[in-house]
Amino acid sequence: MFETGIQLYEIYMVAGMALVTFGIRYIMFPLSGRLRFPELFERGLRYVPPVVLTAIIVPSVLMPTGETLNLKLNNPYLIGAITACAVGGLFKNLLLTIVVSMAVFLGAQWAFAMGW
Amino acid sequence: MPVNHSRQKRGIAISPKNNSPVSLFFEGAKDTFPLIVGAIPFGIIFGTLAATAGLSFGATMGMSLFVFAGASQFVCVSLVTAGVAWPMIVLTTFVVNLRHMLYGATMVFFYKNLNPLWKMVLAFGLTDETFAVAVSRYSKNDGVPGKHYYNLGSMVFMYGNWNLCTFIGLTAGKAFPGISQWGLDFAMPATFIGIVIPYLVSKPMWASVITAGTVSILAGGLPHKLGLMMAALAGVAAGVICEKVFSEKKERI
């Protein structure tokens, strides 16, 4: 099914992606010695993890096809996400949140596919 | 003084070897386990999709080995399928992964006493998952030294799992040709929801997350995932502003 021989353009592509990604992740360390971040910037950094993840979660749940907003309950992604929020909020257990919401999501998807 | 002394002693007695590099490494790996469960379907689907998109075995494994950034690897596969030229794919990778610069900025403070090699190794592994796990351990003010071993443990397990799953997707994926249509992609939002919930303990945090979610939908039509960066910046701004408003209110009272 797949090509075994790597092509030249692929080498450029993977090398470019690797350099760009590492550069993004590393650049702040050598830079930080030279410039001083304002206090406001450092305060803002505390919001980075939840904010970035939310900006990934919300479109993938509410616009699963990538184009139209689906806020109806025939959207298995929405049902799964509501489950994840409920389980996560109640039990504060990450593994439980993932496993239960995945199960509910797959169940809902299966049910809709069966024409419920 | 005697009280302090006994408390110190008790602390040592409770965790006699918990601060050794090896146990910190495995603690980091253990805390990353739930995230690994969420990442498994992703790696397998990536390997399967890459193979069907016509990427070679070497390029697919090379991506997981050297790029190690799931979201941009998926975007790359879809661009290869669409026949986009490699410089444009590299540029798109830059935009999709730009959020990791904020991760680096956050870790500058925690890595400040590490040597450049450690910084490079840990920076290479700053995925969404390892960042989330490591930053919460670093933020715990328990005075434990050597938390970079914890970070390394999380990173090594994520990395090993990601590459193993890519390999499984590439090889065994052929047995399940429809796997990318199974909807296993819900594993990512499920994992991320589980990470976000513990952060939601203050009004500014709620404000920042609600703002980010709203903007991510409003700006969702922008090309090259620029909406993600806009949503992130708007969310951070909302959090900081909200924090300021509340602290001013408190001062007036």
PDB file of C-alpha atoms in Angstrom, chain B residues 3 14 25 97 103 125-126 131 135 137 154 191 204 206 221 224:
ATOM      1  CA  VAL B   3       7.761  22.344  65.183  1.00  0.00           C
ATOM      2  CA  ILE B  14       6.820  10.184  54.058  1.00  0.00           C
ATOM      3  CA  PHE B  25      11.018  10.116  35.815  1.00  0.00           C
ATOM      4  CA  ASN B  97       2.605  24.874  15.783  1.00  0.00           C
ATOM      5  CA  TYR B 103       4.619  26.857  25.824  1.00  0.00           C
ATOM      6  CA  GLY B 125       9.275  17.282  23.620  1.00  0.00           C
ATOM      7  CA  LEU B 126       6.995  20.241  24.398  1.00  0.00           C
ATOM      8  CA  PHE B 131       3.477  20.644  28.494  1.00  0.00           C
ATOM      9  CA  VAL B 135       3.628  22.692  33.914  1.00  0.00           C
ATOM     10  CA  ARG B 137       3.982  19.596  38.346  1.00  0.00           C
ATOM     11  CA  SER B 154       6.450  12.386  30.478  1.00  0.00           C
ATOM     12  CA  THR B 191      -8.285  14.233  26.423  1.00  0.00           C
ATOM     13  CA  PRO B 204     -10.685  34.994  35.201  1.00  0.00           C
ATOM     14  CA  TRP B 206     -13.599  30.872  33.153  1.00  0.00           C
ATOM     15  CA  GLY B 221     -13.121  30.233   8.817  1.00  0.00           C
ATOM     16  CA  HIS B 224      -4.104  28.007   8.018  1.00  0.00           C
TER      17      HIS B 224
END
